[in-house]
Short mmCIF file of N, CA and C in Angstrom, two decimals:
data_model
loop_
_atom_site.label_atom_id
_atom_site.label_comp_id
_atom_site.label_asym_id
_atom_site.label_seq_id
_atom_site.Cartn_x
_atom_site.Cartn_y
_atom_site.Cartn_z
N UNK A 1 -200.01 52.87 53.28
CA UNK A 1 -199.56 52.07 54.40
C UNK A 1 -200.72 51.75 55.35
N UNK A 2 -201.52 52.57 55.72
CA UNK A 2 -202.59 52.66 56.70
C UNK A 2 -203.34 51.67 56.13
N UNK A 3 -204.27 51.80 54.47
CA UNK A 3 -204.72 51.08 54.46
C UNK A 3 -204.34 49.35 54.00
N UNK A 4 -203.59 49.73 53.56
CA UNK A 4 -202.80 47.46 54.44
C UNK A 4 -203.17 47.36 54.96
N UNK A 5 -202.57 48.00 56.38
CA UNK A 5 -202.51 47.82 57.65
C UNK A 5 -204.38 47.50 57.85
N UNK A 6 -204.80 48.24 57.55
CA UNK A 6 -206.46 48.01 57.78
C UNK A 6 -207.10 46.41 57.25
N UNK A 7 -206.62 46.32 55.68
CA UNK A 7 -206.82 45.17 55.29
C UNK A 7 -206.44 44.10 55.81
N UNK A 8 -205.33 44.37 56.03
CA UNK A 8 -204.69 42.83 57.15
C UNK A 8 -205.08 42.84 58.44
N UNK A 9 -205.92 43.16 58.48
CA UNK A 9 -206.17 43.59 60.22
C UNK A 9 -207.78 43.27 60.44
N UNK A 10 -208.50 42.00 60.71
CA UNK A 10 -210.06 41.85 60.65
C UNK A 10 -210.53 42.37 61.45
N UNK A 11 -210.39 43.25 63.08
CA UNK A 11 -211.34 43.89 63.70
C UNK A 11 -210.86 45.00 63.01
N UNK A 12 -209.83 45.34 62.68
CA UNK A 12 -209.93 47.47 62.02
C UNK A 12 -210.90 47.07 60.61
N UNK A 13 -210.40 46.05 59.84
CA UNK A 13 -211.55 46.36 58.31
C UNK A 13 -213.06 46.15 58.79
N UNK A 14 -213.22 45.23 59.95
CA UNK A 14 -214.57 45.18 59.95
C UNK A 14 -215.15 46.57 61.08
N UNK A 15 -214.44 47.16 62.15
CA UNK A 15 -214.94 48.72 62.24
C UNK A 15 -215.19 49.66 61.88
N UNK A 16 -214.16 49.59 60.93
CA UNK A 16 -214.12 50.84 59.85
C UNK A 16 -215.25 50.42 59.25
N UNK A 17 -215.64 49.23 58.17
CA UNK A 17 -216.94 48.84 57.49
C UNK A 17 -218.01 49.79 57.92
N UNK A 18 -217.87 49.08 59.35
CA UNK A 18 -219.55 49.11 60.26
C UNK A 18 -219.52 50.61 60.77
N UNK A 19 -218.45 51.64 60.81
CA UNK A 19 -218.44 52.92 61.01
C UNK A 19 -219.12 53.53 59.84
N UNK A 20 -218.78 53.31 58.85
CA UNK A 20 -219.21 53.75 57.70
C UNK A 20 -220.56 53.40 56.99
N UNK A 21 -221.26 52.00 57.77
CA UNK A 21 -222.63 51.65 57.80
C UNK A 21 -223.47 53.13 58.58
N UNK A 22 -222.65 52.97 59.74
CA UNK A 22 -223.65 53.64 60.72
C UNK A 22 -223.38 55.10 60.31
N UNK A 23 -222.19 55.82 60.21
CA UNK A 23 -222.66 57.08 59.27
C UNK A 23 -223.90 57.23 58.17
N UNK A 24 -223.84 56.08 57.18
CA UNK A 24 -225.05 56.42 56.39
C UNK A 24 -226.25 56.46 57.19
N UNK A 25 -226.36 55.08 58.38
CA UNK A 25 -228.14 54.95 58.66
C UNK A 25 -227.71 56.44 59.63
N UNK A 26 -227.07 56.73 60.10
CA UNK A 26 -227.34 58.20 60.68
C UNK A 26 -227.62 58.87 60.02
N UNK A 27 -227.43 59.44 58.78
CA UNK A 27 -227.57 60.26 57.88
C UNK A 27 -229.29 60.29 57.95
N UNK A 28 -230.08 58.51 57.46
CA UNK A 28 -231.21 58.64 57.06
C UNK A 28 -232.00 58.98 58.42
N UNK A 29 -231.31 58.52 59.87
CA UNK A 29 -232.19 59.31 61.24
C UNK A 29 -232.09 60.85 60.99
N UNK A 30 -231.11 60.97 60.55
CA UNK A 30 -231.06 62.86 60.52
C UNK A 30 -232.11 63.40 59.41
N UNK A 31 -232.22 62.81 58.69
CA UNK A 31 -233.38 63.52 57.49
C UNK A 31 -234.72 63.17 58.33
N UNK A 32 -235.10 62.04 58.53
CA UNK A 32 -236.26 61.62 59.57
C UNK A 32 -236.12 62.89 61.03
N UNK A 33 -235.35 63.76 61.26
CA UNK A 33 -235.09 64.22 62.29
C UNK A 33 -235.81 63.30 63.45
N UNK A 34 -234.64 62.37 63.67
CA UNK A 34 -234.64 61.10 64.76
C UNK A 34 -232.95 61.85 65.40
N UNK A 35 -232.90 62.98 65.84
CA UNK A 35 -231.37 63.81 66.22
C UNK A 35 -230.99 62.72 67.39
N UNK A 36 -231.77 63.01 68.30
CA UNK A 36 -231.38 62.53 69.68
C UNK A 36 -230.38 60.86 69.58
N UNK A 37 -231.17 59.85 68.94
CA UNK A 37 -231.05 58.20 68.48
C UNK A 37 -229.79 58.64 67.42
N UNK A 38 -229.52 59.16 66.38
CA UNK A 38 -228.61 59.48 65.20
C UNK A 38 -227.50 59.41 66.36
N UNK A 39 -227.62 60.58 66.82
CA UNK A 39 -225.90 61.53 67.46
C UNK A 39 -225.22 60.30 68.68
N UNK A 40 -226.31 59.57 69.48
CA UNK A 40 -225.55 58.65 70.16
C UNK A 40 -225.11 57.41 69.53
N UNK A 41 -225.75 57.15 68.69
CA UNK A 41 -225.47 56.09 67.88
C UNK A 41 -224.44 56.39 66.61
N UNK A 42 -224.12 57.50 66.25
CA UNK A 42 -222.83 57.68 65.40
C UNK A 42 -221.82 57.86 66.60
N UNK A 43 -221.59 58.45 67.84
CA UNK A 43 -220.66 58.42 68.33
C UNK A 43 -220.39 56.99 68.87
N UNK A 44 -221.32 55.95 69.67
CA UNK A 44 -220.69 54.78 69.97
C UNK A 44 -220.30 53.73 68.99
N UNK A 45 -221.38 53.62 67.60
CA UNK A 45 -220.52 52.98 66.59
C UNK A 45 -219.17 53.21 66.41
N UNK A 46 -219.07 54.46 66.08
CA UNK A 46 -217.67 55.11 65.40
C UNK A 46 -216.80 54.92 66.33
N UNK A 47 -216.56 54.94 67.66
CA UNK A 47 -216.06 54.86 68.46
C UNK A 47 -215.52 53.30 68.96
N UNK A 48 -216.44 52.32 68.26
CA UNK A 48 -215.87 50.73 68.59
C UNK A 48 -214.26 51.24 67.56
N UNK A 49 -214.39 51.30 66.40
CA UNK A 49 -213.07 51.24 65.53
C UNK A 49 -212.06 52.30 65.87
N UNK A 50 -212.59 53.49 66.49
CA UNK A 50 -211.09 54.21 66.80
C UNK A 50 -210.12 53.73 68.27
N UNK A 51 -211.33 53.19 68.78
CA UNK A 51 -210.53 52.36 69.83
C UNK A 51 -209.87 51.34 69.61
N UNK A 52 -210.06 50.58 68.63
CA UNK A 52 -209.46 49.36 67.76
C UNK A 52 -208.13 50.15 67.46
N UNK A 53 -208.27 50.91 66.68
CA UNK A 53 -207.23 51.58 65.91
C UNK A 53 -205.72 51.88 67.07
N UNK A 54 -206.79 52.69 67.90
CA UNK A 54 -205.91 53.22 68.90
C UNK A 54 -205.25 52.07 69.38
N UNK A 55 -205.83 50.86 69.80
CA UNK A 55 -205.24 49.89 70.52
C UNK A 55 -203.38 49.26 69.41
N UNK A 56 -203.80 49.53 68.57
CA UNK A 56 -202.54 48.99 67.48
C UNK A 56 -201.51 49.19 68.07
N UNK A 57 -201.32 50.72 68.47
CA UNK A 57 -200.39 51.50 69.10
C UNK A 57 -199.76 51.71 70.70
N UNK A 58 -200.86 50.05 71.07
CA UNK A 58 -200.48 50.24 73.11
C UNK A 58 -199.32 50.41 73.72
N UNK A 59 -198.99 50.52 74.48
CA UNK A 59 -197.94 50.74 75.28
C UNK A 59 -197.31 49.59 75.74
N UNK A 60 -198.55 48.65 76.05
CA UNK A 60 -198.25 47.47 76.73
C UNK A 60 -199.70 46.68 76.76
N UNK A 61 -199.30 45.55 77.15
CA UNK A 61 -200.31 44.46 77.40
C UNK A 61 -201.75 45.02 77.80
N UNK A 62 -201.15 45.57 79.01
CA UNK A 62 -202.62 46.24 80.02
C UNK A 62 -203.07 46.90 79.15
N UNK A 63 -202.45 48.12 78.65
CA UNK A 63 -202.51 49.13 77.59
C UNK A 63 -203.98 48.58 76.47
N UNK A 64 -203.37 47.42 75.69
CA UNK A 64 -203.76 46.79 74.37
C UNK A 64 -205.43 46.41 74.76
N UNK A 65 -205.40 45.41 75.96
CA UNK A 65 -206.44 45.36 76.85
C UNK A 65 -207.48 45.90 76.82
N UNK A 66 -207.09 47.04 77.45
CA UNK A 66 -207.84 48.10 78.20
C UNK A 66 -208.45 48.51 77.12
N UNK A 67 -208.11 49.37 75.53
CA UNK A 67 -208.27 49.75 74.80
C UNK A 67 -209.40 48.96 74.07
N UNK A 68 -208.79 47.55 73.99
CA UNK A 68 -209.95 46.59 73.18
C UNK A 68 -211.20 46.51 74.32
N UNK A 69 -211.09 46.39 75.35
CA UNK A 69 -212.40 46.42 76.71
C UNK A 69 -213.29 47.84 76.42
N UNK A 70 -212.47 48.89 75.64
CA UNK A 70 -213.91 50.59 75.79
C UNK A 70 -214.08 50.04 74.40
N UNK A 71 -213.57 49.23 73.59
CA UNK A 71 -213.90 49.20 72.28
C UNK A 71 -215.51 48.31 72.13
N UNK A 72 -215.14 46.60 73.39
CA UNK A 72 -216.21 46.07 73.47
C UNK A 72 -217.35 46.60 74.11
N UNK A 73 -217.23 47.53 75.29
CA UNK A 73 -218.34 48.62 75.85
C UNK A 73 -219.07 49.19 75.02
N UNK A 74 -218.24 49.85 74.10
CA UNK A 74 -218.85 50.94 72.77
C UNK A 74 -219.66 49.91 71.77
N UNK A 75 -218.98 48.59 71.76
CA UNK A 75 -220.47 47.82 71.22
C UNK A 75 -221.21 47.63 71.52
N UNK A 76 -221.59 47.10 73.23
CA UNK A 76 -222.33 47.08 73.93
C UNK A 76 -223.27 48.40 73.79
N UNK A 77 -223.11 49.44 73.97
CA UNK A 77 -223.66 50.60 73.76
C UNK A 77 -224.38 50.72 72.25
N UNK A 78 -223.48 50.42 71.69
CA UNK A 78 -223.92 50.65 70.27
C UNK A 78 -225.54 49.29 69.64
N UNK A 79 -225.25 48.24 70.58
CA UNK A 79 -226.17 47.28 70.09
C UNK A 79 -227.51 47.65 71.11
N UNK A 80 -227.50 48.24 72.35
CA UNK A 80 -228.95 48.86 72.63
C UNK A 80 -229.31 49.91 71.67
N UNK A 81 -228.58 51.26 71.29
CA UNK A 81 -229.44 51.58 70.37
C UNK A 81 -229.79 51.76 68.99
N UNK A 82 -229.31 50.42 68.92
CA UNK A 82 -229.78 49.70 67.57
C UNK A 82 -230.60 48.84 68.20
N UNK A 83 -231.00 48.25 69.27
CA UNK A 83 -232.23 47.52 69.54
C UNK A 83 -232.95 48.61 69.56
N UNK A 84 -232.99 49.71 70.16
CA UNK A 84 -234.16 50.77 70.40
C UNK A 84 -234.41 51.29 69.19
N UNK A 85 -233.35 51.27 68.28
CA UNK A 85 -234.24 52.01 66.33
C UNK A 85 -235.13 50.69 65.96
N UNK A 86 -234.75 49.32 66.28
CA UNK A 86 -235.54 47.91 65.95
C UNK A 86 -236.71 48.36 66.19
N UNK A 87 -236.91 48.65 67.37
CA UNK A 87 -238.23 48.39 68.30
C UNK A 87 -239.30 49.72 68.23
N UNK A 88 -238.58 50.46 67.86
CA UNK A 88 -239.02 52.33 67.91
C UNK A 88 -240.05 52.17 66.34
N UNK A 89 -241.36 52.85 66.18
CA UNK A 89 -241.91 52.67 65.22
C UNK A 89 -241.09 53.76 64.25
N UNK A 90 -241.33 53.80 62.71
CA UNK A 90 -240.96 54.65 62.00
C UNK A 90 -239.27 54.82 61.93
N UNK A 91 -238.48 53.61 62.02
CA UNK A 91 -237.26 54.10 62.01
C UNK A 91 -236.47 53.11 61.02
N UNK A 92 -235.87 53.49 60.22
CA UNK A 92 -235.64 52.54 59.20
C UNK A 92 -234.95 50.91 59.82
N UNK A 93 -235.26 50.22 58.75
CA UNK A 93 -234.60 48.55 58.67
C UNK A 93 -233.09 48.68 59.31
N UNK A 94 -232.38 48.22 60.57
CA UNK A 94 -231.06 48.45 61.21
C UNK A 94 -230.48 47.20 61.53
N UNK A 95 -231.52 45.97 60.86
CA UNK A 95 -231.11 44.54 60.86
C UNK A 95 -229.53 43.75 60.59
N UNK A 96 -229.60 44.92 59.09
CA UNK A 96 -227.93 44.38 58.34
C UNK A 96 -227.30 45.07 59.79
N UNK A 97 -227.08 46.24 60.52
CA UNK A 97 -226.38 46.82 61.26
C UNK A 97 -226.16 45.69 62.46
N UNK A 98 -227.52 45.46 62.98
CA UNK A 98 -227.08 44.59 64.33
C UNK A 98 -226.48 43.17 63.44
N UNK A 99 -226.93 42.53 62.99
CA UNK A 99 -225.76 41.24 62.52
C UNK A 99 -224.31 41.59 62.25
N UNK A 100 -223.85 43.01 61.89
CA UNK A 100 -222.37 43.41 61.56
C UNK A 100 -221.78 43.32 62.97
N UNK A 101 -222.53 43.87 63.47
CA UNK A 101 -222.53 44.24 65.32
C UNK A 101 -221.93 43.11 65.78
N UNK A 102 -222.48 42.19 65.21
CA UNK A 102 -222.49 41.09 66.50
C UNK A 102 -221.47 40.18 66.23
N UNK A 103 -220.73 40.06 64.25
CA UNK A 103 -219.83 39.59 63.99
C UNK A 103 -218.54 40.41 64.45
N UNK A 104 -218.75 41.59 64.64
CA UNK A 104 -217.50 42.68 65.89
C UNK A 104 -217.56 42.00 66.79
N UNK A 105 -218.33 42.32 67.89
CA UNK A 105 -218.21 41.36 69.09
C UNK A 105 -218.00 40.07 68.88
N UNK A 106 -217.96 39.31 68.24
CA UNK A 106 -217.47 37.99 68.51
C UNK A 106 -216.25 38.25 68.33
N UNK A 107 -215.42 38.96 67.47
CA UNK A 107 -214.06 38.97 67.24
C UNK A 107 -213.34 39.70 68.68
N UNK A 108 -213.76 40.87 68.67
CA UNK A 108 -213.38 41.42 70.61
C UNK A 108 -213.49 40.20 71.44
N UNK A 109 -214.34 39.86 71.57
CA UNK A 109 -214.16 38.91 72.48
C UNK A 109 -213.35 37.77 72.63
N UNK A 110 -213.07 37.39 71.28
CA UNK A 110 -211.98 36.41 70.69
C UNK A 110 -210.42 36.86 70.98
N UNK A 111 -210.72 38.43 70.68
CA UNK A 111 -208.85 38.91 70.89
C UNK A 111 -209.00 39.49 71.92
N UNK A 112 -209.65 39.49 72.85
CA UNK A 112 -209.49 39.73 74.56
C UNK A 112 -209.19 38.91 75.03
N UNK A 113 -210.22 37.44 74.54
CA UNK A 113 -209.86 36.03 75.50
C UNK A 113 -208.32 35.86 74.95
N UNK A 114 -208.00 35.82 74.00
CA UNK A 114 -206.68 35.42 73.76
C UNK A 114 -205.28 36.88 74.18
N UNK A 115 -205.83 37.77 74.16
CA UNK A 115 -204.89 38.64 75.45
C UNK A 115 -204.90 38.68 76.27
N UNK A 116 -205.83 38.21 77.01
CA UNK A 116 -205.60 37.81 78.49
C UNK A 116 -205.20 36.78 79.11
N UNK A 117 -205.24 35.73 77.90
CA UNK A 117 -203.99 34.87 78.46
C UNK A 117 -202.30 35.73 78.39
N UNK A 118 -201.73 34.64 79.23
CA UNK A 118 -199.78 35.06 79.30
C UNK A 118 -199.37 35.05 77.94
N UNK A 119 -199.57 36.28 77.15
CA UNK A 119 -198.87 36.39 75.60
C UNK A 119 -198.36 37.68 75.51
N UNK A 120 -197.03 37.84 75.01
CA UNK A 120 -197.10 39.12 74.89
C UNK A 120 -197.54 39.88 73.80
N UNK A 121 -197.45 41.12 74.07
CA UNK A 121 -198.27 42.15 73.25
C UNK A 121 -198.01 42.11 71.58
N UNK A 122 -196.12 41.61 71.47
CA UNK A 122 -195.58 41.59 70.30
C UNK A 122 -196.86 40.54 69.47
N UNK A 123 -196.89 39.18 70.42
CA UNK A 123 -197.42 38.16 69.59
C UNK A 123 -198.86 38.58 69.32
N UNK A 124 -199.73 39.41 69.80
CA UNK A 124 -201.01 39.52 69.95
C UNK A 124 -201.46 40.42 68.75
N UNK A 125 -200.05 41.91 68.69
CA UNK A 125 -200.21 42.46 67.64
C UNK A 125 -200.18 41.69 66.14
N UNK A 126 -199.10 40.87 66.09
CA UNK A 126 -199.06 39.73 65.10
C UNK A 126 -199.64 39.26 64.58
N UNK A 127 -200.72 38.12 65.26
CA UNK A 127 -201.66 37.77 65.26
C UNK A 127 -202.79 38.45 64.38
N UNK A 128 -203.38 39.77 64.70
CA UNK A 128 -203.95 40.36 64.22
C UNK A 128 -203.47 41.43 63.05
N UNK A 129 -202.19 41.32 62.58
CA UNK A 129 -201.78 41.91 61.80
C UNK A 129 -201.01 41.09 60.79
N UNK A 130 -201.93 40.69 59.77
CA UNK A 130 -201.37 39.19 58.90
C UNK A 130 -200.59 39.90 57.92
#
């Protein structure tokens, strides 16, 4: 059931994806012992899609919102330090990562602008649940 629900659903398949990107390139900062860059950057990646997830389940409008807004933060977060592994010498290729990045954020931003117009929550979940 869950995973349908994932498949029919383009910001959960594409979080989950890019969660599971950034577990591996964490993996290869952790052998590089790059700890510090790894551990913040697996928690704010991973953290865009459980907020996604979580949002499925809002309470309400504000609720749905709010949820997708720490989801777009946690990208925000997540795309400085993936600029700082870019820019940092010795840290592997994180190119494929920021382009995944940025096809997330365009979609947040797409199903924020369109929840914050007057829709309700029923239609919004809909929407994103083909």
């Amino acid at each position: 059931m869950q995973k349908e629900m994932i498949d029919n659903n383009p910001i959960l398949k594409l979080s989950i994806e890019f969660s599971l990107l950034i577990i591996d390139y964490c993996d290869q900062l952790q052998t590089l012992k790059k700890f510090t860059i790894s551990n913040q950057l697996l928690r704010s990646g991973t953290s865009i899609g459980s907020n996604c997830f979580e949002a499925q389940n809002a309470e309400s409008k504000a609720d749905f919102i709010h949820k997708m807004k720490i989801a777009a933060k946690e990208a925000d977060e997540t795309q400085y330090w993936l600029m700082l592994c870019e820019f940092a010498e010795n840290y592997p290729d994180c190119k494929m990562l920021s382009d995944k990045l940025s096809e997330i954020q365009k979609v947040l931003n797409k199903i924020l602008g369109t929840a914050k117009r007057k829709t309700p929550i029923s239609f919004l979940l809909s929407f994103f649940i083909f």
